[in-house]
Each structure stands twice: as structure tokens, then as C-alpha cells.
Amino acid sequence: MPVAYLKETPSQTAGPYVHIGTLPAVAGLPVRSQENLSVLASGSVPGERIRITGVVWDGAGHPVKDALLELWQADAAGRHDNPDFPGFGRAAADFATGAFSFETVKPGALPWRDGRTQAPHVCLLIFARGINIHLHTRMYFSDEAEANAADPMLKSIEHAGRRTTLVGERGTEDGVVTYRFDIHLQGENETVFFDV
Amino acid sequence: MAETGDFNRRDRKSHPPAFTPGYKTSVLRAPRCALVSVEQGVGEKAGPIFVPRGGLDPLDNDLIRNFSQGGEAIGERIVVHGRVLDEYARPVPNTLIEVWQANAGGRYRHKNDSYLAPLDPNFGGTGRCLTNAEGRYFFRTIRPGPYPWRNDGSDWRPAHIHFSIFGEAFVQRLISQLYFEGDPLIPLCPIVNTIPDPAAVDRLVARLDMGQQMPFDALAYRFDIVLRGRRQTFFENKREGN
């Protein structure tokens, strides 16, 4: 018999009312002080201010209007231990349009375990009704083509054509630098999801 | 940042697969391509210390009172408590647990819930707490009611409490649901049945804990949570051990 350890608690869907517990104001609950967790960068945090925006699409091409996204990223210097920059954000899809957005800074490059460098990226988790265990993906930046080409995580995706599903497209929106990142849960242009 | 070991692979046989047609919404929300297995980077092995800005409110873990409009929530008063451990049975201290649930009649306080059972004016249905140094947590609430949902005709969810845990690393992140011992709706539920292994389902069932009741006030349920374990880094400069 192999050595036995405790087993991880199984996942279940977050369900359609996930906002009650995670973003109460979105559910219509005035329980707590208003937390705007989709804004990561405030005050004098260094780095280029950016907006990440997109829609999560289902396999029939319809927006997932009850999705909850969580974002985790390094600061502009590529660090995860900056006390002035939490690196964590949470955003709900809009109930009418499905659009989500984060206001943050562009992260710096991070070291990889063998000394190589990872291209700037943000980690994203997607939770929703109908998603039994959350999906883990990454968004890279379209203006970092050289770094992206050398990124060890992107290179581990066997089908090179799928790597582009992880690149957010740079543009501007209301004068703000915006990266558009749509997530396709299923079918054509299906986003790469990781088992990390 | 200290160099730390990798986390165990997630045993996906313990978890529901993405595509579970008995739960209809999963059909169009399940990826068709396989997940891409990757090594854990420094980012994934770190995680947010998500203590909400301004800290926790003293009533955040008391759902009987934290939405009070002058009274207390109606329903079966219970305490839910337990420990958060990793797969090596080490406690996970100071981690945030968030919970949400319907009221005693199965109605959610959410703008999208239109079930005909009434709202309870003194019940919001959201709470949170931090584990202590031993990984222990507790909250006080009322037992939620079952509620009907549009799946295969009118299916009924068992009484359940949603919970969300951060752990110490982004790879430990987990959202799941707590069920109650003896509830005959559990084996009928298409969402419960997304989990193929009955032993794994059993780990989501909180046990009645008479020893921890609050006499003449509230019954207690015990619910332990296990997150992925962090391994040692053999053959590297070891800065932490177990």
C-alpha cells in the first residue's frame, strides 16, 4: 500500500448566487462596507495603469453573465510581496452584458524555477454556475511578443496555435490603456486552461 | 520570498469533472480540450493574504445577527465549526473562509433569486472568518432550507452552505458546498452527483456534533476542510520543514 494522506476536499460549483458571499454589493446586499475588489491599483502604486476587460463565453457563444473572476499578479517590479499592492482582485461579470474589468498595473517579469524568465502575465480563476471546479488560466500582453515567445509556460502548450488564446490585446478605452481578454470556455478558440 | 516546495498535484478523481450532463448548465460551460499540465511558478505557489480592507467585523461570522434589522434570523440555530488542514494534516492558520447560503425557507437574498419563499428581514446569508493558529474556525447561522431549481424539471438542492477558502497559495484556492448529515436530498442532487466518488461526497457532509452544542441556544455541526499539501523541497536549500 502506498503512503496515504488526507484527501483534498472536493470542489463544487460556486452557483448563481456566488456574489452573496464574495461580492455582496453585486448581489444587492448592503451588508458590509463597499469593497471594490476589481480595483487593485490606487494612490501612488508604481507601474503603468491598465484596465483588463473582457467577456467569458460559453460553448454556444453566449456570455456567461454570472461568472466570477479572480486575478492574482505580481507588482510592476515582478514581486508578490509588496505591502502596498495586494496583487489580488475579484470581479463579477455584468448581469446584462457579461463584461468584466479590473483596474490594475502591468506586472513585471517573474523568475521561473530554473532561472529562466516568465513573460509578464496575470493569473485568472473563473468560477460560475455550471463550472464544477474553477478554471485556471493566464493572460499575457500583446505588446510583449518577444518575452511571450520565450515564456516557459506558454512554450509548454503543445499546440502553438492555442497560445494566442492567452494574449490580451492592447488598446485604449476612455484614455485608459486597456487589454481585451475574452475567455472561451468551450469550442472554437477555446481558451487554454491549466492544471497547475 | 523564501523558496518553498511545490504543492501536490490535484487528484482530479476526487473532484467533479467539468462535463457532467446531469447538471445541465455544465454542458456548455465545460472545456472540450484537456487541461494543460504545467509546473508551479513562484506566483502560483504564493497567494493573496486577503484580509478585507479594514479587517473583519466582529459579527462577520454571526449570520444570525449580521443582517439584523432589529431582530434575529428565524430558523434552526446552529454553529458550524471545524479545522482547515492540508493533505499532510498540518493546520492552515489565518486563512479566510467565506460562506453564503439561503435562509431557513431556501430563499437567497440575491437580486436574481425569485423563488416564492419569502426573504427573512433579519437574514442576509453572508459571513466570513479567519482560521486561528491551529486552523480552527467557526460561524453561527441558521440551517438553510432546500430550494427548487430548474434542471430536470424541478430538482431540489439539499440544505447546503457554500464556502470559499484561500489557503496559503493560489493553487490551494477552493470553492465548494457543505451538506448536512442525514439529508435524504443529498443522493438525489445532480450537483452533488457531479462528484463520481461516494467517499468524496461524504467528505462534504458536516456531522452533527452534540458535544459542541450551545445548550439551550444552538446545535453544532463539524466540518473539516482539507487543502492541497505543500511538499518539502528535497535536494534544495531547505528553509522550512515539517
XYZ file of C-alpha atoms in Angstrom:
438
model
C 0.000 0.000 0.000
C 1.328 3.444 -0.854
C 1.529 6.069 1.863
C -1.921 7.553 2.486
C -2.530 11.226 3.130
C -5.652 13.208 3.759
C -7.610 13.859 0.593
C -8.421 17.308 -0.650
C -11.989 18.477 -0.073
C -13.826 18.120 -3.402
C -14.867 21.176 -5.350
C -18.453 22.113 -6.153
C -19.851 24.826 -8.386
C -19.958 28.331 -6.947
C -23.557 28.546 -8.203
C -25.528 31.534 -9.498
C -25.542 33.397 -6.173
C -21.788 33.367 -5.595
C -21.876 37.157 -5.259
C -23.678 36.971 -1.905
C -20.549 35.612 -0.283
C -17.831 37.092 -2.452
C -19.091 40.451 -3.750
C -22.183 41.238 -1.640
C -22.808 44.610 -3.247
C -23.224 42.908 -6.633
C -25.931 40.665 -5.162
C -27.708 43.769 -3.883
C -26.597 43.291 -0.280
C -25.517 46.301 1.714
C -24.075 44.086 4.452
C -20.515 45.285 4.521
C -18.598 48.404 3.688
C -18.456 48.664 -0.069
C -15.494 46.679 -1.291
C -14.395 47.394 -4.795
C -12.140 44.424 -5.256
C -11.805 44.915 -9.006
C -9.589 47.969 -8.406
C -6.095 46.797 -7.435
C -4.103 49.932 -8.107
C -4.777 53.019 -6.053
C -2.801 56.005 -4.817
C 0.851 56.068 -5.720
C 1.436 52.421 -6.611
C 4.195 52.459 -9.226
C 3.684 50.998 -12.676
C 1.694 51.537 -15.832
C -2.029 51.798 -15.060
C -4.030 49.386 -17.157
C -7.538 48.022 -17.456
C -8.172 44.365 -18.215
C -11.580 43.781 -19.695
C -13.441 41.013 -21.461
C -16.330 38.583 -21.523
C -16.497 34.893 -20.636
C -18.302 32.987 -23.436
C -19.984 29.593 -23.235
C -19.888 26.838 -25.866
C -22.898 28.284 -27.727
C -21.331 31.735 -27.985
C -23.386 33.330 -25.242
C -21.881 35.473 -22.486
C -21.603 33.894 -19.047
C -23.360 36.652 -17.134
C -22.925 35.126 -13.693
C -19.175 34.477 -13.856
C -16.867 35.463 -11.027
C -13.223 36.090 -11.863
C -10.266 36.279 -9.527
C -6.974 37.803 -10.540
C -3.540 37.303 -8.964
C -0.461 39.063 -10.221
C 2.934 40.481 -9.339
C 3.522 44.211 -8.971
C 5.273 46.308 -11.619
C 8.644 45.133 -10.309
C 7.689 41.454 -10.551
C 7.180 40.951 -6.819
C 4.395 39.228 -4.909
C 5.251 40.678 -1.503
C 4.557 44.376 -1.961
C 2.528 45.537 1.058
C 1.117 48.485 -0.945
C -0.125 46.338 -3.800
C -2.264 43.346 -2.851
C -1.948 41.681 -6.256
C -5.390 40.137 -5.785
C -8.619 41.230 -7.391
C -12.130 39.952 -7.864
C -14.690 40.986 -10.478
C -18.171 39.872 -11.436
C -19.480 39.707 -14.962
C -22.163 42.308 -15.624
C -25.632 40.708 -15.350
C -26.748 42.433 -18.572
C -23.697 42.196 -20.823
C -21.319 39.698 -19.239
C -18.441 42.206 -19.302
C -15.874 42.170 -16.509
C -12.995 44.536 -15.818
C -10.046 45.051 -13.488
C -8.125 48.264 -12.878
C -4.530 47.405 -12.098
C -0.892 47.914 -13.106
C 1.012 45.978 -15.699
C 3.032 43.335 -13.840
C 6.781 42.921 -14.180
C 8.504 39.774 -15.364
C 8.926 36.922 -12.880
C 11.679 34.356 -12.486
C 10.949 30.745 -13.455
C 12.150 27.851 -11.353
C 15.194 27.040 -13.466
C 16.437 30.602 -13.786
C 14.603 31.444 -16.984
C 12.233 34.416 -17.026
C 8.465 34.352 -17.309
C 6.830 36.949 -19.505
C 4.586 39.430 -17.669
C 1.221 37.831 -17.001
C -1.713 37.738 -14.623
C -3.248 34.532 -13.271
C -7.023 34.245 -13.541
C -9.519 31.874 -11.965
C -13.048 31.532 -13.333
C -15.941 30.424 -11.147
C -19.603 30.189 -12.160
C -22.805 28.227 -12.184
C -22.141 25.178 -14.351
C -18.392 25.186 -13.626
C -17.799 22.308 -11.210
C -14.193 23.138 -10.446
C -12.748 26.551 -11.167
C -10.713 27.082 -14.317
C -7.166 28.405 -14.088
C -5.729 30.464 -16.913
C -3.260 33.272 -17.561
C -3.405 36.489 -19.526
C -0.247 37.664 -21.294
C 0.237 41.036 -23.008
C 0.164 41.588 -26.775
C 2.959 44.205 -26.602
C 5.370 41.663 -25.044
C 5.787 39.425 -28.083
C 9.480 38.764 -27.515
C 9.040 37.834 -23.849
C 5.974 35.761 -24.682
C 7.950 33.766 -27.259
C 10.419 32.778 -24.525
C 7.888 32.151 -21.763
C 8.241 28.650 -20.293
C 4.534 28.269 -19.502
C 3.412 29.308 -22.993
C 6.013 27.029 -24.537
C 4.642 24.079 -22.585
C 1.405 24.340 -24.602
C 1.963 21.713 -27.260
C -0.378 23.226 -29.845
C 1.313 26.521 -30.647
C -1.866 27.862 -32.256
C -3.618 27.742 -28.891
C -1.070 30.020 -27.200
C -2.698 33.088 -28.729
C -5.837 32.413 -26.659
C -3.845 33.653 -23.647
C -2.783 37.020 -25.065
C -4.739 40.142 -24.147
C -4.939 42.711 -26.957
C -3.680 46.183 -26.112
C -5.820 49.193 -26.980
C -7.278 52.251 -25.307
C -10.687 52.902 -23.800
C -11.670 56.328 -22.396
C -7.978 57.247 -22.467
C -7.027 54.211 -20.361
C -4.638 51.560 -21.628
C -6.837 48.505 -21.952
C -6.108 44.852 -22.594
C -9.056 42.994 -24.050
C -9.139 39.386 -22.896
C -12.107 37.224 -23.847
C -12.341 33.761 -22.358
C -13.936 30.973 -24.395
C -14.941 28.097 -22.157
C -15.628 25.659 -24.970
C -15.378 25.171 -28.713
C -13.788 27.400 -31.307
C -10.840 29.385 -29.916
C -11.232 27.594 -26.600
C -9.008 29.263 -24.019
C -6.148 27.197 -22.630
C -6.831 26.148 -19.048
C -4.083 24.812 -16.827
C -3.727 22.061 -14.284
C -1.175 23.701 -12.008
C 10.442 35.383 -0.725
C 11.514 32.060 0.773
C 11.970 29.185 -1.644
C 9.200 26.725 -0.873
C 8.136 23.323 -2.057
C 5.605 22.522 -4.713
C 2.046 21.598 -3.878
C 0.765 18.103 -4.542
C -0.951 17.548 -7.845
C -4.677 17.943 -7.588
C -6.247 14.475 -7.584
C -8.942 15.175 -10.134
C -10.661 11.859 -9.391
C -11.708 13.396 -6.072
C -13.250 16.351 -7.860
C -16.140 16.572 -10.284
C -15.122 16.574 -13.950
C -16.094 19.639 -15.971
C -18.634 17.876 -18.187
C -21.472 16.398 -16.101
C -24.625 16.419 -18.259
C -26.899 15.505 -15.336
C -26.152 19.052 -14.198
C -27.338 20.767 -17.353
C -25.529 24.095 -17.091
C -22.196 22.281 -17.174
C -22.839 21.106 -20.740
C -21.945 24.411 -22.415
C -19.546 25.572 -19.725
C -17.124 22.623 -19.782
C -13.921 22.899 -21.821
C -13.544 20.221 -24.520
C -9.763 20.386 -24.607
C -7.717 18.713 -21.898
C -6.224 20.887 -19.199
C -2.556 21.659 -19.885
C -0.406 20.382 -17.025
C 2.278 22.846 -16.054
C 4.857 23.245 -13.331
C 4.066 25.594 -10.487
C 5.665 29.020 -10.740
C 6.538 31.344 -7.881
C 3.240 33.142 -8.410
C 1.044 30.069 -8.120
C 2.927 28.953 -5.011
C 2.249 32.290 -3.359
C -1.191 33.619 -2.631
C -3.107 36.651 -1.514
C -3.413 37.438 2.141
C -6.957 38.549 1.591
C -7.955 40.122 4.830
C -10.555 42.613 3.649
C -9.620 46.249 3.824
C -10.365 47.447 7.319
C -10.292 43.883 8.677
C -13.165 41.672 9.725
C -16.206 42.965 11.545
C -16.948 41.280 14.897
C -20.278 39.999 13.531
C -18.887 38.762 10.223
C -19.059 35.150 11.417
C -22.504 35.500 13.029
C -25.155 35.203 10.328
C -27.921 35.210 12.933
C -27.112 38.832 13.744
C -25.003 40.376 10.990
C -28.015 41.491 8.935
C -30.221 42.369 11.886
C -32.950 44.933 11.266
C -33.774 44.829 14.968
C -34.357 41.093 15.400
C -32.608 37.797 14.837
C -32.844 35.436 11.874
C -35.624 32.833 12.009
C -34.700 29.163 11.750
C -32.764 26.315 13.264
C -29.867 27.917 15.128
C -26.564 26.161 14.503
C -22.823 26.577 14.925
C -20.620 25.277 12.124
C -17.040 24.654 13.147
C -14.012 22.643 12.108
C -10.402 22.789 11.083
C -8.659 23.639 7.841
C -5.793 21.196 7.271
C -3.571 20.337 4.349
C -3.133 16.833 2.954
C -0.313 16.230 5.444
C -2.711 17.117 8.282
C -0.892 20.374 9.007
C -3.178 23.196 10.093
C -3.710 26.113 7.721
C -3.717 29.142 10.037
C -5.001 32.644 9.425
C -6.769 31.854 6.182
C -10.027 33.437 5.081
C -13.205 31.368 4.814
C -16.223 32.987 3.174
C -19.687 31.432 3.358
C -23.046 32.174 1.747
C -26.404 30.454 1.949
C -30.177 30.683 1.602
C -32.405 31.432 4.576
C -34.457 28.882 6.551
C -37.010 28.723 3.724
C -34.491 28.243 0.931
C -34.607 31.829 -0.361
C -31.425 33.679 -1.269
C -31.015 37.392 -0.727
C -29.817 37.948 -4.289
C -31.411 40.139 -6.940
C -31.602 37.155 -9.306
C -33.441 34.766 -6.949
C -37.204 34.812 -7.497
C -38.231 31.701 -5.528
C -41.643 32.326 -3.929
C -40.476 31.573 -0.365
C -40.098 34.885 1.473
C -36.971 36.711 2.473
C -36.224 36.922 6.190
C -35.826 40.606 7.051
C -33.131 39.756 9.587
C -31.101 37.385 7.443
C -28.531 38.331 4.797
C -26.820 34.979 4.302
C -23.173 36.008 4.037
C -20.353 35.534 6.523
C -16.627 35.131 6.810
C -13.989 34.213 9.339
C -10.288 33.581 9.679
C -8.808 30.330 10.940
C -6.790 30.612 14.140
C -3.233 29.405 14.717
C -4.476 25.792 14.888
C -6.503 26.125 11.696
C -9.816 26.234 13.605
C -12.803 28.278 12.518
C -16.450 28.656 13.441
C -19.505 30.612 12.454
C -23.046 30.827 13.730
C -26.028 30.730 11.423
C -29.427 29.180 10.800
C -29.708 25.929 8.898
C -30.616 26.772 5.289
C -33.711 25.268 3.679
C -33.738 23.207 0.476
C -34.802 25.030 -2.661
C -36.066 24.084 -6.097
C -34.178 24.811 -9.299
C -34.763 24.348 -12.975
C -32.685 21.417 -14.078
C -34.531 18.172 -14.729
C -37.994 19.555 -14.088
C -37.983 20.784 -10.507
C -34.908 19.395 -8.803
C -34.295 20.318 -5.178
C -30.959 21.246 -3.704
C -30.208 19.663 -0.330
C -29.697 22.122 2.515
C -26.220 23.484 1.849
C -23.800 26.261 2.694
C -21.398 27.489 0.031
C -17.876 28.077 1.223
C -14.748 29.580 -0.268
C -11.196 29.178 1.063
C -7.958 30.862 0.089
C -5.242 28.798 1.776
C -1.658 29.991 1.546
C -1.176 29.710 -2.207
C -3.205 30.417 -5.320
C -3.090 26.700 -6.195
C -4.934 25.882 -2.947
C -7.907 28.069 -3.823
C -11.162 26.161 -3.381
C -14.902 26.772 -3.563
C -17.290 24.015 -2.535
C -20.500 23.270 -0.642
C -21.259 21.867 2.801
C -24.174 19.449 3.244
C -25.837 18.180 6.424
C -25.651 14.656 7.823
C -28.715 12.544 7.083
C -30.316 14.834 4.493
C -32.210 12.490 2.121
C -31.917 15.018 -0.725
C -28.135 14.551 -0.913
C -28.128 11.402 -3.079
C -30.808 12.862 -5.379
C -28.947 16.047 -6.226
C -27.421 16.405 -9.717
C -24.833 18.855 -8.377
C -23.742 16.510 -5.574
C -23.672 13.735 -8.157
C -21.170 15.583 -10.331
C -18.663 14.027 -7.887
C -18.178 10.444 -9.067
C -16.655 9.037 -5.857
C -19.136 8.459 -2.975
C -16.287 8.712 -0.457
C -15.505 12.174 -1.811
C -19.160 13.199 -1.474
C -19.063 12.020 2.126
C -16.250 14.489 2.832
C -18.689 17.328 2.059
C -21.181 16.185 4.710
C -20.972 18.044 8.027
C -21.571 15.877 11.091
C -23.920 16.668 13.943
C -21.675 17.482 16.910
C -23.683 17.342 20.121
C -20.519 17.838 22.199
C -20.116 21.347 20.783
C -23.758 22.439 21.033
C -24.531 25.712 22.779
C -27.017 24.477 25.427
C -30.495 25.968 25.081
C -29.240 28.034 22.117
C -27.771 26.261 19.090
C -26.910 22.810 17.716
C -23.460 22.290 16.246
C -22.101 20.722 13.061
C -18.484 19.786 12.495
C -16.948 20.297 9.075
C -13.224 19.877 8.389
C -11.679 21.137 5.186
C -8.573 19.719 3.506
C -6.468 21.777 1.091
C -3.617 20.630 -1.132
C -0.421 19.810 0.766
C 2.892 21.525 0.243
C 5.813 19.157 -0.188
C 9.315 19.612 1.071
C 11.930 20.634 -1.424
C 14.365 17.745 -1.282
C 17.847 18.351 -2.672
C 17.488 22.101 -2.463
C 18.439 24.551 0.243
C 15.792 23.694 2.766
C 14.400 26.672 4.600
C 11.333 25.004 6.029
C 10.433 21.533 7.095
C 7.622 19.657 8.629
